Amino acid sequence: MKLTLFPLVAGEMPIRPAGSRRDWMDSAREAFPYRCLPLALANQHGWEVFTPFDFEAEWNGGELPADVVVRSAKPIPQGSPGAPLANFGEGVLTFELSFMLRTPEGWNTFVTGPMNGIKDGIAPLSGVIETDWSPYSFTMNWRFTRPGKVRFSAGEAVATLFPVPRNLFETFEPEIVSIHDDPETYKHFMEWRQQRADFAERLLRHESGAVEEKWQKTYYRGLYPKGEKGPEDHKIKLRVKPFGPGKA
């Protein structure tokens, strides 16, 4: 399937495959958050848009667009991809994306902040756009969580986007079923729960094997609790392709 980007201004588009690293995960003891495969995979989901500019933004708590002020040591050309501005009010900081997207028929684009990204004083807002037909551009918006200053650095991701089927959620029939009605799932769950309790106890006793292993890796490796191989398409890393020139 094709995901097509139409630049609306001259210059290189500041978009790339989503990066796997996060500062707070890097700085954690032994970088242990990366042991959580769901976190690590979410970091890599889709493409991220970054700002090419160093700047500071400040909100005084007011409701008007002018109550958010953007300051930069170098002039930031308005309309440039990744340029910040304040045009909504209510403590909202907006980033120009300066492109349109076209997805296959029936596919939307989900736009949000960097997955598992944490920024003190400001939070990303999320949106869903019907990019299979819409002739409109869109922006990325963040909202201050309190009056004060925030700083963005050149190269810092300000948005993450990826396609989702428009009717995805309507296709599911949510239900609640007792786990005892699914003997196979119940068996694997009980094996895992017992192994988890045993491993935690061995860690408390500082057994060398458990200390060396550090954490249970069966899910990370795509294995069932007793070591049987799981699904063939289990992933520990995503290989998202960068945007490149389209074929004529």
PDB file of C-alpha atoms in Angstrom:
ATOM      1  CA  MET A   1       0.000   0.000   0.000  1.00  0.00           C
ATOM      2  CA  LYS A   2       1.052   3.570  -0.618  1.00  0.00           C
ATOM      3  CA  LEU A   3       1.248   6.422   1.875  1.00  0.00           C
ATOM      4  CA  THR A   4       1.763   9.590  -0.169  1.00  0.00           C
ATOM      5  CA  LEU A   5       3.033  12.889   1.176  1.00  0.00           C
ATOM      6  CA  PHE A   6       2.407  16.104  -0.777  1.00  0.00           C
ATOM      7  CA  PRO A   7       4.742  18.941   0.298  1.00  0.00           C
ATOM      8  CA  LEU A   8       2.964  22.296   0.367  1.00  0.00           C
ATOM      9  CA  VAL A   9       6.116  24.426   0.615  1.00  0.00           C
ATOM     10  CA  ALA A  10       9.626  24.202  -0.768  1.00  0.00           C
ATOM     11  CA  GLY A  11      12.334  22.473   1.211  1.00  0.00           C
ATOM     12  CA  GLU A  12      12.929  19.144   2.856  1.00  0.00           C
ATOM     13  CA  MET A  13      10.056  17.721   4.857  1.00  0.00           C
ATOM     14  CA  PRO A  14      11.078  17.080   8.498  1.00  0.00           C
ATOM     15  CA  ILE A  15       9.622  13.577   8.693  1.00  0.00           C
ATOM     16  CA  ARG A  16      11.348  10.274   9.411  1.00  0.00           C
ATOM     17  CA  PRO A  17      10.579   6.772  10.690  1.00  0.00           C
ATOM     18  CA  ALA A  18       9.784   6.982  14.386  1.00  0.00           C
ATOM     19  CA  GLY A  19      12.875   6.600  16.543  1.00  0.00           C
ATOM     20  CA  SER A  20      13.213   3.872  19.147  1.00  0.00           C
ATOM     21  CA  ARG A  21      15.039   5.883  21.814  1.00  0.00           C
ATOM     22  CA  ARG A  22      13.585   8.109  24.538  1.00  0.00           C
ATOM     23  CA  ASP A  23      15.681  10.273  26.850  1.00  0.00           C
ATOM     24  CA  TRP A  24      13.884   9.176  30.011  1.00  0.00           C
ATOM     25  CA  MET A  25      14.281   5.517  29.039  1.00  0.00           C
ATOM     26  CA  ASP A  26      17.983   6.017  28.297  1.00  0.00           C
ATOM     27  CA  SER A  27      18.599   7.700  31.654  1.00  0.00           C
ATOM     28  CA  ALA A  28      16.787   5.051  33.699  1.00  0.00           C
ATOM     29  CA  ARG A  29      18.861   2.571  35.687  1.00  0.00           C
ATOM     30  CA  GLU A  30      20.334   0.070  33.221  1.00  0.00           C
ATOM     31  CA  ALA A  31      17.911   1.571  30.644  1.00  0.00           C
ATOM     32  CA  PHE A  32      15.441  -0.991  31.997  1.00  0.00           C
ATOM     33  CA  PRO A  33      12.298   0.493  30.311  1.00  0.00           C
ATOM     34  CA  TYR A  34      13.543  -0.963  27.011  1.00  0.00           C
ATOM     35  CA  ARG A  35      12.993  -4.423  28.483  1.00  0.00           C
ATOM     36  CA  CYS A  36       9.267  -3.733  28.085  1.00  0.00           C
ATOM     37  CA  LEU A  37       8.655  -4.789  24.493  1.00  0.00           C
ATOM     38  CA  PRO A  38       5.235  -3.076  24.247  1.00  0.00           C
ATOM     39  CA  LEU A  39       6.918   0.246  25.122  1.00  0.00           C
ATOM     40  CA  ALA A  40       9.832  -0.300  22.748  1.00  0.00           C
ATOM     41  CA  LEU A  41       7.560  -1.239  19.838  1.00  0.00           C
ATOM     42  CA  ALA A  42       5.202   1.683  20.459  1.00  0.00           C
ATOM     43  CA  ASN A  43       8.175   4.056  20.231  1.00  0.00           C
ATOM     44  CA  GLN A  44       8.772   2.845  16.668  1.00  0.00           C
ATOM     45  CA  HIS A  45       5.156   2.998  15.515  1.00  0.00           C
ATOM     46  CA  GLY A  46       4.820   5.017  12.326  1.00  0.00           C
ATOM     47  CA  TRP A  47       6.592   8.205  11.321  1.00  0.00           C
ATOM     48  CA  GLU A  48       7.549  11.212  13.375  1.00  0.00           C
ATOM     49  CA  VAL A  49       7.649  14.866  12.372  1.00  0.00           C
ATOM     50  CA  PHE A  50      10.365  16.931  14.001  1.00  0.00           C
ATOM     51  CA  THR A  51      10.937  20.636  14.330  1.00  0.00           C
ATOM     52  CA  PRO A  52      14.120  22.014  12.723  1.00  0.00           C
ATOM     53  CA  PHE A  53      14.118  24.954  15.143  1.00  0.00           C
ATOM     54  CA  ASP A  54      15.412  25.713  18.632  1.00  0.00           C
ATOM     55  CA  PHE A  55      12.841  27.807  20.457  1.00  0.00           C
ATOM     56  CA  GLU A  56      11.119  28.559  23.726  1.00  0.00           C
ATOM     57  CA  ALA A  57       7.375  28.953  24.212  1.00  0.00           C
ATOM     58  CA  GLU A  58       5.684  30.563  27.189  1.00  0.00           C
ATOM     59  CA  TRP A  59       2.051  30.652  28.293  1.00  0.00           C
ATOM     60  CA  ASN A  60       0.783  33.182  30.818  1.00  0.00           C
ATOM     61  CA  GLY A  61      -2.419  31.261  31.568  1.00  0.00           C
ATOM     62  CA  GLY A  62      -4.694  33.405  29.398  1.00  0.00           C
ATOM     63  CA  GLU A  63      -7.240  32.248  26.839  1.00  0.00           C
ATOM     64  CA  LEU A  64      -6.114  34.325  23.842  1.00  0.00           C
ATOM     65  CA  PRO A  65      -3.654  33.238  21.127  1.00  0.00           C
ATOM     66  CA  ALA A  66      -1.401  36.160  22.136  1.00  0.00           C
ATOM     67  CA  ASP A  67      -1.082  34.621  25.611  1.00  0.00           C
ATOM     68  CA  VAL A  68       1.330  32.059  24.135  1.00  0.00           C
ATOM     69  CA  VAL A  69       4.621  33.634  23.050  1.00  0.00           C
ATOM     70  CA  VAL A  70       7.293  31.889  20.957  1.00  0.00           C
ATOM     71  CA  ARG A  71      10.893  33.093  21.234  1.00  0.00           C
ATOM     72  CA  SER A  72      13.885  31.997  19.177  1.00  0.00           C
ATOM     73  CA  ALA A  73      17.456  33.243  18.842  1.00  0.00           C
ATOM     74  CA  LYS A  74      17.088  32.942  15.068  1.00  0.00           C
ATOM     75  CA  PRO A  75      14.058  34.044  13.035  1.00  0.00           C
ATOM     76  CA  ILE A  76      11.629  31.209  12.283  1.00  0.00           C
ATOM     77  CA  PRO A  77       9.979  31.637   8.862  1.00  0.00           C
ATOM     78  CA  GLN A  78       6.248  31.171   9.360  1.00  0.00           C
ATOM     79  CA  GLY A  79       4.812  28.438   7.199  1.00  0.00           C
ATOM     80  CA  SER A  80       8.049  26.456   7.348  1.00  0.00           C
ATOM     81  CA  PRO A  81       7.631  22.748   8.084  1.00  0.00           C
ATOM     82  CA  GLY A  82       7.898  22.247  11.817  1.00  0.00           C
ATOM     83  CA  ALA A  83       7.474  25.945  12.629  1.00  0.00           C
ATOM     84  CA  PRO A  84       5.713  26.767  15.916  1.00  0.00           C
ATOM     85  CA  LEU A  85       2.935  29.324  16.219  1.00  0.00           C
ATOM     86  CA  ALA A  86       0.067  30.271  18.514  1.00  0.00           C
ATOM     87  CA  ASN A  87      -3.240  30.773  16.718  1.00  0.00           C
ATOM     88  CA  PHE A  88      -5.867  28.861  18.714  1.00  0.00           C
ATOM     89  CA  GLY A  89      -5.701  30.251  22.245  1.00  0.00           C
ATOM     90  CA  GLU A  90      -6.401  28.342  25.470  1.00  0.00           C
ATOM     91  CA  GLY A  91      -2.706  27.610  25.927  1.00  0.00           C
ATOM     92  CA  VAL A  92      -2.345  25.725  22.646  1.00  0.00           C
ATOM     93  CA  LEU A  93       0.973  25.664  20.780  1.00  0.00           C
ATOM     94  CA  THR A  94       0.664  24.676  17.117  1.00  0.00           C
ATOM     95  CA  PHE A  95       3.206  23.229  14.698  1.00  0.00           C
ATOM     96  CA  GLU A  96       2.929  23.733  10.971  1.00  0.00           C
ATOM     97  CA  LEU A  97       3.318  20.416   9.157  1.00  0.00           C
ATOM     98  CA  SER A  98       3.155  21.952   5.672  1.00  0.00           C
ATOM     99  CA  PHE A  99       2.144  18.792   3.882  1.00  0.00           C
ATOM    100  CA  MET A 100      -0.897  16.742   2.975  1.00  0.00           C
ATOM    101  CA  LEU A 101      -1.161  12.984   3.233  1.00  0.00           C
ATOM    102  CA  ARG A 102      -3.033  10.566   1.014  1.00  0.00           C
ATOM    103  CA  THR A 103      -3.832   7.097   2.333  1.00  0.00           C
ATOM    104  CA  PRO A 104      -5.528   4.192   0.543  1.00  0.00           C
ATOM    105  CA  GLU A 105      -9.318   4.263   0.402  1.00  0.00           C
ATOM    106  CA  GLY A 106     -10.855   3.571   3.789  1.00  0.00           C
ATOM    107  CA  TRP A 107      -7.742   4.511   5.764  1.00  0.00           C
ATOM    108  CA  ASN A 108      -7.424   7.454   8.180  1.00  0.00           C
ATOM    109  CA  THR A 109      -4.283   8.952   9.673  1.00  0.00           C
ATOM    110  CA  PHE A 110      -3.875   9.006  13.443  1.00  0.00           C
ATOM    111  CA  VAL A 111      -1.752  11.954  14.605  1.00  0.00           C
ATOM    112  CA  THR A 112      -0.444  12.294  18.150  1.00  0.00           C
ATOM    113  CA  GLY A 113       2.699  13.184  20.063  1.00  0.00           C
ATOM    114  CA  PRO A 114       5.877  11.096  20.225  1.00  0.00           C
ATOM    115  CA  MET A 115       4.931   7.708  21.639  1.00  0.00           C
ATOM    116  CA  ASN A 116       6.042   7.468  25.269  1.00  0.00           C
ATOM    117  CA  GLY A 117       7.527  10.932  24.985  1.00  0.00           C
ATOM    118  CA  ILE A 118       7.332  12.973  28.179  1.00  0.00           C
ATOM    119  CA  LYS A 119       7.635  16.757  28.284  1.00  0.00           C
ATOM    120  CA  ASP A 120       7.118  18.706  31.465  1.00  0.00           C
ATOM    121  CA  GLY A 121       4.591  21.530  31.283  1.00  0.00           C
ATOM    122  CA  ILE A 122       3.007  20.687  27.948  1.00  0.00           C
ATOM    123  CA  ALA A 123       1.174  17.680  26.469  1.00  0.00           C
ATOM    124  CA  PRO A 124       0.456  16.637  22.877  1.00  0.00           C
ATOM    125  CA  LEU A 125      -3.087  16.502  21.555  1.00  0.00           C
ATOM    126  CA  SER A 126      -4.268  13.738  19.214  1.00  0.00           C
ATOM    127  CA  GLY A 127      -6.338  13.816  16.063  1.00  0.00           C
ATOM    128  CA  VAL A 128      -7.712  11.526  13.363  1.00  0.00           C
ATOM    129  CA  ILE A 129      -7.940  12.740   9.756  1.00  0.00           C
ATOM    130  CA  GLU A 130      -9.695  11.101   6.806  1.00  0.00           C
ATOM    131  CA  THR A 131      -6.667  11.350   4.551  1.00  0.00           C
ATOM    132  CA  ASP A 132      -8.012   9.104   1.791  1.00  0.00           C
ATOM    133  CA  TRP A 133     -10.044  12.014   0.385  1.00  0.00           C
ATOM    134  CA  SER A 134      -9.423  15.222   2.364  1.00  0.00           C
ATOM    135  CA  PRO A 135      -7.864  18.082   0.327  1.00  0.00           C
ATOM    136  CA  TYR A 136      -6.971  19.910   3.562  1.00  0.00           C
ATOM    137  CA  SER A 137      -3.690  20.200   5.416  1.00  0.00           C
ATOM    138  CA  PHE A 138      -3.544  19.747   9.187  1.00  0.00           C
ATOM    139  CA  THR A 139      -1.408  20.838  12.114  1.00  0.00           C
ATOM    140  CA  MET A 140       0.003  19.251  15.254  1.00  0.00           C
ATOM    141  CA  ASN A 141      -1.104  20.822  18.518  1.00  0.00           C
ATOM    142  CA  TRP A 142       0.196  20.739  22.077  1.00  0.00           C
ATOM    143  CA  ARG A 143      -1.474  22.267  25.132  1.00  0.00           C
ATOM    144  CA  PHE A 144       0.316  23.726  28.120  1.00  0.00           C
ATOM    145  CA  THR A 145      -0.603  21.928  31.327  1.00  0.00           C
ATOM    146  CA  ARG A 146       0.160  25.018  33.393  1.00  0.00           C
ATOM    147  CA  PRO A 147       1.456  28.561  32.847  1.00  0.00           C
ATOM    148  CA  GLY A 148       5.195  28.632  32.272  1.00  0.00           C
ATOM    149  CA  LYS A 149       7.950  28.022  29.750  1.00  0.00           C
ATOM    150  CA  VAL A 150       8.872  24.992  27.649  1.00  0.00           C
ATOM    151  CA  ARG A 151      11.763  24.485  25.278  1.00  0.00           C
ATOM    152  CA  PHE A 152      11.983  22.486  22.055  1.00  0.00           C
ATOM    153  CA  SER A 153      15.282  21.634  20.390  1.00  0.00           C
ATOM    154  CA  ALA A 154      16.023  21.353  16.685  1.00  0.00           C
ATOM    155  CA  GLY A 155      15.483  17.744  15.619  1.00  0.00           C
ATOM    156  CA  GLU A 156      13.039  17.039  18.443  1.00  0.00           C
ATOM    157  CA  ALA A 157       9.981  15.018  17.438  1.00  0.00           C
ATOM    158  CA  VAL A 158       6.722  16.941  17.810  1.00  0.00           C
ATOM    159  CA  ALA A 159       4.284  14.512  16.160  1.00  0.00           C
ATOM    160  CA  THR A 160       3.824  10.845  15.351  1.00  0.00           C
ATOM    161  CA  LEU A 161       1.479   9.646  12.623  1.00  0.00           C
ATOM    162  CA  PHE A 162       0.367   6.349  11.151  1.00  0.00           C
ATOM    163  CA  PRO A 163      -2.570   5.030   9.066  1.00  0.00           C
ATOM    164  CA  VAL A 164      -5.477   3.205  10.680  1.00  0.00           C
ATOM    165  CA  PRO A 165      -8.498   1.594   8.990  1.00  0.00           C
ATOM    166  CA  ARG A 166     -11.474   3.961   9.262  1.00  0.00           C
ATOM    167  CA  ASN A 167     -13.898   1.227  10.254  1.00  0.00           C
ATOM    168  CA  LEU A 168     -11.449  -0.606  12.502  1.00  0.00           C
ATOM    169  CA  PHE A 169     -13.412  -0.294  15.725  1.00  0.00           C
ATOM    170  CA  GLU A 170     -16.802  -0.985  14.179  1.00  0.00           C
ATOM    171  CA  THR A 171     -15.517  -4.357  12.950  1.00  0.00           C
ATOM    172  CA  PHE A 172     -14.933  -5.663  16.470  1.00  0.00           C
ATOM    173  CA  GLU A 173     -17.581  -7.309  18.653  1.00  0.00           C
ATOM    174  CA  PRO A 174     -16.364  -6.711  22.234  1.00  0.00           C
ATOM    175  CA  GLU A 175     -17.215  -9.499  24.665  1.00  0.00           C
ATOM    176  CA  ILE A 176     -16.336 -10.694  28.142  1.00  0.00           C
ATOM    177  CA  VAL A 177     -15.648 -14.428  28.543  1.00  0.00           C
ATOM    178  CA  SER A 178     -14.401 -16.374  31.550  1.00  0.00           C
ATOM    179  CA  ILE A 179     -10.804 -17.465  31.063  1.00  0.00           C
ATOM    180  CA  HIS A 180     -11.901 -20.900  32.300  1.00  0.00           C
ATOM    181  CA  ASP A 181     -13.896 -21.268  29.085  1.00  0.00           C
ATOM    182  CA  ASP A 182     -10.633 -21.223  27.107  1.00  0.00           C
ATOM    183  CA  PRO A 183      -8.552 -24.081  28.568  1.00  0.00           C
ATOM    184  CA  GLU A 184      -5.500 -23.453  26.391  1.00  0.00           C
ATOM    185  CA  THR A 185      -5.280 -19.767  27.313  1.00  0.00           C
ATOM    186  CA  TYR A 186      -5.914 -20.601  30.976  1.00  0.00           C
ATOM    187  CA  LYS A 187      -3.134 -23.195  30.971  1.00  0.00           C
ATOM    188  CA  HIS A 188      -0.568 -20.782  29.505  1.00  0.00           C
ATOM    189  CA  PHE A 189      -1.655 -18.016  31.861  1.00  0.00           C
ATOM    190  CA  MET A 190      -1.303 -20.187  34.962  1.00  0.00           C
ATOM    191  CA  GLU A 191       2.125 -21.406  33.799  1.00  0.00           C
ATOM    192  CA  TRP A 192       3.241 -17.818  33.335  1.00  0.00           C
ATOM    193  CA  ARG A 193       1.823 -16.661  36.679  1.00  0.00           C
ATOM    194  CA  GLN A 194       3.623 -19.431  38.540  1.00  0.00           C
ATOM    195  CA  GLN A 195       6.873 -18.742  36.688  1.00  0.00           C
ATOM    196  CA  ARG A 196       6.550 -15.033  37.456  1.00  0.00           C
ATOM    197  CA  ALA A 197       6.053 -15.694  41.172  1.00  0.00           C
ATOM    198  CA  ASP A 198       8.994 -18.127  41.231  1.00  0.00           C
ATOM    199  CA  PHE A 199      11.235 -15.667  39.399  1.00  0.00           C
ATOM    200  CA  ALA A 200      10.314 -12.807  41.755  1.00  0.00           C
ATOM    201  CA  GLU A 201      11.115 -15.026  44.744  1.00  0.00           C
ATOM    202  CA  ARG A 202      14.473 -16.032  43.254  1.00  0.00           C
ATOM    203  CA  LEU A 203      15.309 -12.384  42.695  1.00  0.00           C
ATOM    204  CA  LEU A 204      14.500 -11.600  46.327  1.00  0.00           C
ATOM    205  CA  ARG A 205      16.890 -14.384  47.353  1.00  0.00           C
ATOM    206  CA  HIS A 206      19.497 -12.964  44.952  1.00  0.00           C
ATOM    207  CA  GLU A 207      19.915 -16.287  43.197  1.00  0.00           C
ATOM    208  CA  SER A 208      22.662 -15.898  40.630  1.00  0.00           C
ATOM    209  CA  GLY A 209      20.619 -17.211  37.706  1.00  0.00           C
ATOM    210  CA  ALA A 210      17.744 -14.839  38.297  1.00  0.00           C
ATOM    211  CA  VAL A 211      20.040 -11.861  38.955  1.00  0.00           C
ATOM    212  CA  GLU A 212      21.931 -12.575  35.741  1.00  0.00           C
ATOM    213  CA  GLU A 213      18.710 -12.967  33.729  1.00  0.00           C
ATOM    214  CA  LYS A 214      17.304  -9.694  35.210  1.00  0.00           C
ATOM    215  CA  TRP A 215      13.800 -10.186  33.834  1.00  0.00           C
ATOM    216  CA  GLN A 216      11.678 -12.874  32.224  1.00  0.00           C
ATOM    217  CA  LYS A 217      12.081 -12.751  28.459  1.00  0.00           C
ATOM    218  CA  THR A 218       9.502 -15.216  27.186  1.00  0.00           C
ATOM    219  CA  TYR A 219       7.148 -12.565  25.784  1.00  0.00           C
ATOM    220  CA  TYR A 220      10.059 -10.513  24.478  1.00  0.00           C
ATOM    221  CA  ARG A 221      11.303 -13.561  22.578  1.00  0.00           C
ATOM    222  CA  GLY A 222       7.841 -14.534  21.381  1.00  0.00           C
ATOM    223  CA  LEU A 223       7.706 -17.740  23.407  1.00  0.00           C
ATOM    224  CA  TYR A 224       5.004 -19.391  25.475  1.00  0.00           C
ATOM    225  CA  PRO A 225       5.767 -19.816  29.204  1.00  0.00           C
ATOM    226  CA  LYS A 226       7.260 -23.298  28.800  1.00  0.00           C
ATOM    227  CA  GLY A 227       9.431 -22.178  25.897  1.00  0.00           C
ATOM    228  CA  GLU A 228       7.274 -23.290  22.965  1.00  0.00           C
ATOM    229  CA  LYS A 229       7.630 -21.061  19.925  1.00  0.00           C
ATOM    230  CA  GLY A 230       4.938 -18.428  19.503  1.00  0.00           C
ATOM    231  CA  PRO A 231       3.658 -16.836  16.277  1.00  0.00           C
ATOM    232  CA  GLU A 232       5.984 -16.556  13.297  1.00  0.00           C
ATOM    233  CA  ASP A 233       5.243 -12.855  12.853  1.00  0.00           C
ATOM    234  CA  HIS A 234       6.258 -11.863  16.409  1.00  0.00           C
ATOM    235  CA  LYS A 235       8.290  -8.652  16.295  1.00  0.00           C
ATOM    236  CA  ILE A 236      10.859  -7.088  18.572  1.00  0.00           C
ATOM    237  CA  LYS A 237      11.688  -4.308  16.109  1.00  0.00           C
ATOM    238  CA  LEU A 238       9.799  -2.441  13.394  1.00  0.00           C
ATOM    239  CA  ARG A 239      11.398  -1.563  10.068  1.00  0.00           C
ATOM    240  CA  VAL A 240       9.454   1.498   8.983  1.00  0.00           C
ATOM    241  CA  LYS A 241      10.459   2.807   5.556  1.00  0.00           C
ATOM    242  CA  PRO A 242      11.382   6.476   5.127  1.00  0.00           C
ATOM    243  CA  PHE A 243       9.510   8.714   2.721  1.00  0.00           C
ATOM    244  CA  GLY A 244      11.211   8.924  -0.663  1.00  0.00           C
ATOM    245  CA  PRO A 245      10.505  10.144  -4.198  1.00  0.00           C
ATOM    246  CA  GLY A 246       7.443   8.563  -5.803  1.00  0.00           C
ATOM    247  CA  LYS A 247       7.666   6.621  -9.022  1.00  0.00           C
ATOM    248  CA  ALA A 248       6.360   8.314 -12.136  1.00  0.00           C
TER     249      ALA A 248
END
